[in-house]
């Protein structure tokens, strides 16, 4: 059951199309299983850091009597849990989008409108750090898109831009047609 190697070519001309079809199926199945393994390895790796932060802060809380240290550990726990939760949401969105992408047709959508919506969702986090977000774009940009996949990609880009920009700076998001 675990052997997905291709079948040997059939000496019979009538069976050749069937053998070829089975071999293509096995190849696609092998690729999907490889992607699934890669996804699981990435997911485990992404969750290691926030879980380590949670563990370190939980250990600090156990024997501490210092109110300042307790507050710092509690804050660290909150940040670690938030990061792990964010990572889990991203992984679930990715898993959902890959299933949806295979089943759903592309829809003609306005990329500029989608980017505006996603920027609005990220505005609060940017505002907390004094980061100004600017959108430079045409009025519209109609494209055939898979909404969930594109929203996930935009969210990831914006999140990283805000996360890795210094406080009180500007992040410019540009949509351009070529």
mmCIF file of C-alpha atoms in Angstrom:
data_model
loop_
_atom_site.group_PDB
_atom_site.id
_atom_site.type_symbol
_atom_site.label_atom_id
_atom_site.label_comp_id
_atom_site.label_asym_id
_atom_site.label_seq_id
_atom_site.Cartn_x
_atom_site.Cartn_y
_atom_site.Cartn_z
ATOM 1 C CA UNK A 1 0.000 0.000 0.000
ATOM 2 C CA UNK A 2 2.884 2.448 0.475
ATOM 3 C CA UNK A 3 4.563 1.666 -2.855
ATOM 4 C CA UNK A 4 3.638 4.469 -5.258
ATOM 5 C CA UNK A 5 6.272 3.656 -7.843
ATOM 6 C CA UNK A 6 5.149 3.675 -11.481
ATOM 7 C CA UNK A 7 3.847 0.562 -13.129
ATOM 8 C CA UNK A 8 6.010 -1.039 -15.782
ATOM 9 C CA UNK A 9 4.979 -0.270 -19.372
ATOM 10 C CA UNK A 10 2.397 -2.709 -20.656
ATOM 11 C CA UNK A 11 3.366 -4.921 -23.568
ATOM 12 C CA UNK A 12 -0.276 -4.701 -24.648
ATOM 13 C CA UNK A 13 -1.285 -1.640 -26.620
ATOM 14 C CA UNK A 14 -4.831 -1.678 -25.188
ATOM 15 C CA UNK A 15 -3.562 -1.441 -21.589
ATOM 16 C CA UNK A 16 -1.000 1.314 -22.194
ATOM 17 C CA UNK A 17 -3.466 4.221 -21.660
ATOM 18 C CA UNK A 18 -4.613 2.670 -18.372
ATOM 19 C CA UNK A 19 -1.027 2.150 -17.166
ATOM 20 C CA UNK A 20 -0.164 5.725 -18.131
ATOM 21 C CA UNK A 21 -3.190 7.063 -16.246
ATOM 22 C CA UNK A 22 -2.346 5.060 -13.132
ATOM 23 C CA UNK A 23 1.263 6.281 -13.298
ATOM 24 C CA UNK A 24 0.146 9.937 -13.561
ATOM 25 C CA UNK A 25 -2.174 9.402 -10.604
ATOM 26 C CA UNK A 26 0.657 7.889 -8.554
ATOM 27 C CA UNK A 27 2.930 10.797 -9.463
ATOM 28 C CA UNK A 28 0.315 13.362 -8.361
ATOM 29 C CA UNK A 29 -0.316 11.426 -5.156
ATOM 30 C CA UNK A 30 3.414 11.293 -4.391
ATOM 31 C CA UNK A 31 3.726 15.054 -4.952
ATOM 32 C CA UNK A 32 0.751 15.724 -2.667
ATOM 33 C CA UNK A 33 2.137 13.509 0.083
ATOM 34 C CA UNK A 34 5.516 15.267 -0.203
ATOM 35 C CA UNK A 35 3.825 18.687 0.080
ATOM 36 C CA UNK A 36 1.843 17.463 3.087
ATOM 37 C CA UNK A 37 5.015 16.288 4.829
ATOM 38 C CA UNK A 38 6.706 19.608 4.066
ATOM 39 C CA UNK A 39 3.679 21.477 5.407
ATOM 40 C CA UNK A 40 3.717 19.474 8.650
ATOM 41 C CA UNK A 41 7.449 20.070 9.117
ATOM 42 C CA UNK A 42 6.980 23.813 8.518
ATOM 43 C CA UNK A 43 4.033 23.934 10.918
ATOM 44 C CA UNK A 44 6.000 22.210 13.668
ATOM 45 C CA UNK A 45 8.957 24.527 13.117
ATOM 46 C CA UNK A 46 6.757 27.655 13.182
ATOM 47 C CA UNK A 47 5.129 26.602 16.463
ATOM 48 C CA UNK A 48 8.394 25.775 18.262
ATOM 49 C CA UNK A 49 9.387 29.396 18.971
ATOM 50 C CA UNK A 50 6.118 30.661 20.483
ATOM 51 C CA UNK A 51 5.773 27.491 22.527
ATOM 52 C CA UNK A 52 9.338 27.930 23.829
ATOM 53 C CA UNK A 53 8.445 31.513 24.848
ATOM 54 C CA UNK A 54 5.363 30.225 26.681
ATOM 55 C CA UNK A 55 7.423 27.534 28.432
ATOM 56 C CA UNK A 56 10.161 29.945 29.549
ATOM 57 C CA UNK A 57 7.639 32.413 30.941
ATOM 58 C CA UNK A 58 5.593 29.688 32.636
ATOM 59 C CA UNK A 59 8.777 28.405 34.298
ATOM 60 C CA UNK A 60 9.565 31.952 35.459
ATOM 61 C CA UNK A 61 6.136 32.263 37.061
ATOM 62 C CA UNK A 62 6.331 29.047 39.037
ATOM 63 C CA UNK A 63 8.716 30.066 41.812
ATOM 64 C CA UNK A 64 8.786 33.824 41.480
ATOM 65 C CA UNK A 65 7.816 36.123 44.352
ATOM 66 C CA UNK A 66 8.900 39.344 42.625
ATOM 67 C CA UNK A 67 5.804 41.231 41.388
ATOM 68 C CA UNK A 68 7.730 42.840 38.511
ATOM 69 C CA UNK A 69 9.076 39.464 37.352
ATOM 70 C CA UNK A 70 5.577 37.964 37.607
ATOM 71 C CA UNK A 71 4.187 40.814 35.457
ATOM 72 C CA UNK A 72 6.971 40.394 32.872
ATOM 73 C CA UNK A 73 6.398 36.623 32.709
ATOM 74 C CA UNK A 74 2.623 37.114 32.381
ATOM 75 C CA UNK A 75 3.173 39.573 29.524
ATOM 76 C CA UNK A 76 5.598 37.108 27.905
ATOM 77 C CA UNK A 77 2.996 34.359 28.220
ATOM 78 C CA UNK A 78 0.387 36.540 26.536
ATOM 79 C CA UNK A 79 2.726 37.380 23.660
ATOM 80 C CA UNK A 80 3.755 33.743 23.217
ATOM 81 C CA UNK A 81 0.143 32.571 23.152
ATOM 82 C CA UNK A 82 -0.805 35.366 20.713
ATOM 83 C CA UNK A 83 2.057 34.395 18.411
ATOM 84 C CA UNK A 84 1.167 30.691 18.565
ATOM 85 C CA UNK A 85 -2.493 31.516 17.917
ATOM 86 C CA UNK A 86 -1.547 33.700 14.954
ATOM 87 C CA UNK A 87 0.650 30.915 13.556
ATOM 88 C CA UNK A 88 -2.134 28.352 13.947
ATOM 89 C CA UNK A 89 -4.586 30.680 12.175
ATOM 90 C CA UNK A 90 -2.111 31.156 9.313
ATOM 91 C CA UNK A 91 -1.572 27.400 9.008
ATOM 92 C CA UNK A 92 -5.308 26.730 9.011
ATOM 93 C CA UNK A 93 -5.854 29.441 6.399
ATOM 94 C CA UNK A 94 -3.104 27.945 4.272
ATOM 95 C CA UNK A 95 -4.567 24.447 4.552
ATOM 96 C CA UNK A 96 -8.043 25.780 3.778
ATOM 97 C CA UNK A 97 -6.839 27.801 0.814
ATOM 98 C CA UNK A 98 -4.980 24.884 -0.736
ATOM 99 C CA UNK A 99 -8.123 22.739 -0.540
ATOM 100 C CA UNK A 100 -10.278 25.626 -1.798
ATOM 101 C CA UNK A 101 -7.810 26.397 -4.593
ATOM 102 C CA UNK A 102 -8.174 22.893 -5.965
ATOM 103 C CA UNK A 103 -11.961 22.992 -5.784
ATOM 104 C CA UNK A 104 -12.753 26.618 -6.570
ATOM 105 C CA UNK A 105 -12.610 28.535 -9.776
ATOM 106 C CA UNK A 106 -10.811 31.840 -9.979
ATOM 107 C CA UNK A 107 -13.100 34.841 -9.627
ATOM 108 C CA UNK A 108 -12.705 38.158 -11.401
ATOM 109 C CA UNK A 109 -11.990 40.514 -8.466
ATOM 110 C CA UNK A 110 -10.653 43.982 -7.794
ATOM 111 C CA UNK A 111 -7.209 43.538 -6.243
ATOM 112 C CA UNK A 112 -7.139 47.173 -5.074
ATOM 113 C CA UNK A 113 -10.384 46.713 -3.132
ATOM 114 C CA UNK A 114 -9.067 43.511 -1.550
ATOM 115 C CA UNK A 115 -5.811 45.234 -0.533
ATOM 116 C CA UNK A 116 -7.809 48.138 0.981
ATOM 117 C CA UNK A 117 -9.880 45.682 3.026
ATOM 118 C CA UNK A 118 -6.786 43.859 4.277
ATOM 119 C CA UNK A 119 -5.025 47.136 5.127
ATOM 120 C CA UNK A 120 -8.033 48.198 7.183
ATOM 121 C CA UNK A 121 -7.704 45.023 9.222
ATOM 122 C CA UNK A 122 -3.994 45.676 9.859
ATOM 123 C CA UNK A 123 -4.393 49.376 10.640
ATOM 124 C CA UNK A 124 -4.858 48.953 14.392
ATOM 125 C CA UNK A 125 -1.591 47.056 14.889
ATOM 126 C CA UNK A 126 0.283 49.597 12.764
ATOM 127 C CA UNK A 127 -1.333 52.504 14.634
ATOM 128 C CA UNK A 128 -0.181 51.059 17.992
ATOM 129 C CA UNK A 129 3.420 51.306 16.791
ATOM 130 C CA UNK A 130 2.990 54.693 15.129
ATOM 131 C CA UNK A 131 3.397 53.176 11.669
ATOM 132 C CA UNK A 132 1.580 54.939 8.852
ATOM 133 C CA UNK A 133 0.327 52.706 6.039
ATOM 134 C CA UNK A 134 -0.021 54.259 2.601
ATOM 135 C CA UNK A 135 -1.648 52.652 -0.437
ATOM 136 C CA UNK A 136 -0.426 53.675 -3.882
ATOM 137 C CA UNK A 137 -2.613 52.129 -6.557
ATOM 138 C CA UNK A 138 -4.827 52.696 -9.557
ATOM 139 C CA UNK A 139 -8.560 53.052 -8.887
ATOM 140 C CA UNK A 140 -9.118 49.395 -9.757
ATOM 141 C CA UNK A 141 -7.150 46.367 -10.856
ATOM 142 C CA UNK A 142 -9.433 43.550 -11.991
ATOM 143 C CA UNK A 143 -7.812 40.120 -12.009
ATOM 144 C CA UNK A 144 -8.882 36.480 -11.854
ATOM 145 C CA UNK A 145 -8.069 35.604 -8.226
ATOM 146 C CA UNK A 146 -8.628 33.005 -5.582
ATOM 147 C CA UNK A 147 -9.802 35.314 -2.785
ATOM 148 C CA UNK A 148 -8.686 33.293 0.259
ATOM 149 C CA UNK A 149 -5.209 32.644 -1.131
ATOM 150 C CA UNK A 150 -4.692 36.257 -2.167
ATOM 151 C CA UNK A 151 -6.017 37.595 1.160
ATOM 152 C CA UNK A 152 -3.632 35.291 3.018
ATOM 153 C CA UNK A 153 -0.709 36.451 0.874
ATOM 154 C CA UNK A 154 -1.571 40.143 1.351
ATOM 155 C CA UNK A 155 -2.037 39.672 5.117
ATOM 156 C CA UNK A 156 1.338 37.967 5.367
ATOM 157 C CA UNK A 157 3.106 40.742 3.448
ATOM 158 C CA UNK A 158 1.457 43.528 5.449
ATOM 159 C CA UNK A 159 2.025 41.748 8.756
ATOM 160 C CA UNK A 160 5.728 41.320 7.997
ATOM 161 C CA UNK A 161 6.083 44.909 6.780
ATOM 162 C CA UNK A 162 4.537 46.271 9.977
ATOM 163 C CA UNK A 163 6.314 43.779 12.223
ATOM 164 C CA UNK A 164 9.809 44.450 10.859
ATOM 165 C CA UNK A 165 9.527 48.212 10.292
ATOM 166 C CA UNK A 166 10.825 50.560 12.956
ATOM 167 C CA UNK A 167 8.251 52.389 15.076
ATOM 168 C CA UNK A 168 6.928 55.707 13.749
ATOM 169 C CA UNK A 169 7.747 54.967 10.105
ATOM 170 C CA UNK A 170 5.752 54.534 6.923
ATOM 171 C CA UNK A 171 4.879 51.343 5.051
ATOM 172 C CA UNK A 172 3.955 51.941 1.414
ATOM 173 C CA UNK A 173 1.852 49.270 -0.265
ATOM 174 C CA UNK A 174 1.832 49.541 -4.039
ATOM 175 C CA UNK A 175 -0.474 47.885 -6.557
ATOM 176 C CA UNK A 176 0.664 48.510 -10.107
ATOM 177 C CA UNK A 177 -0.497 47.251 -13.457
ATOM 178 C CA UNK A 178 1.994 46.196 -16.107
#
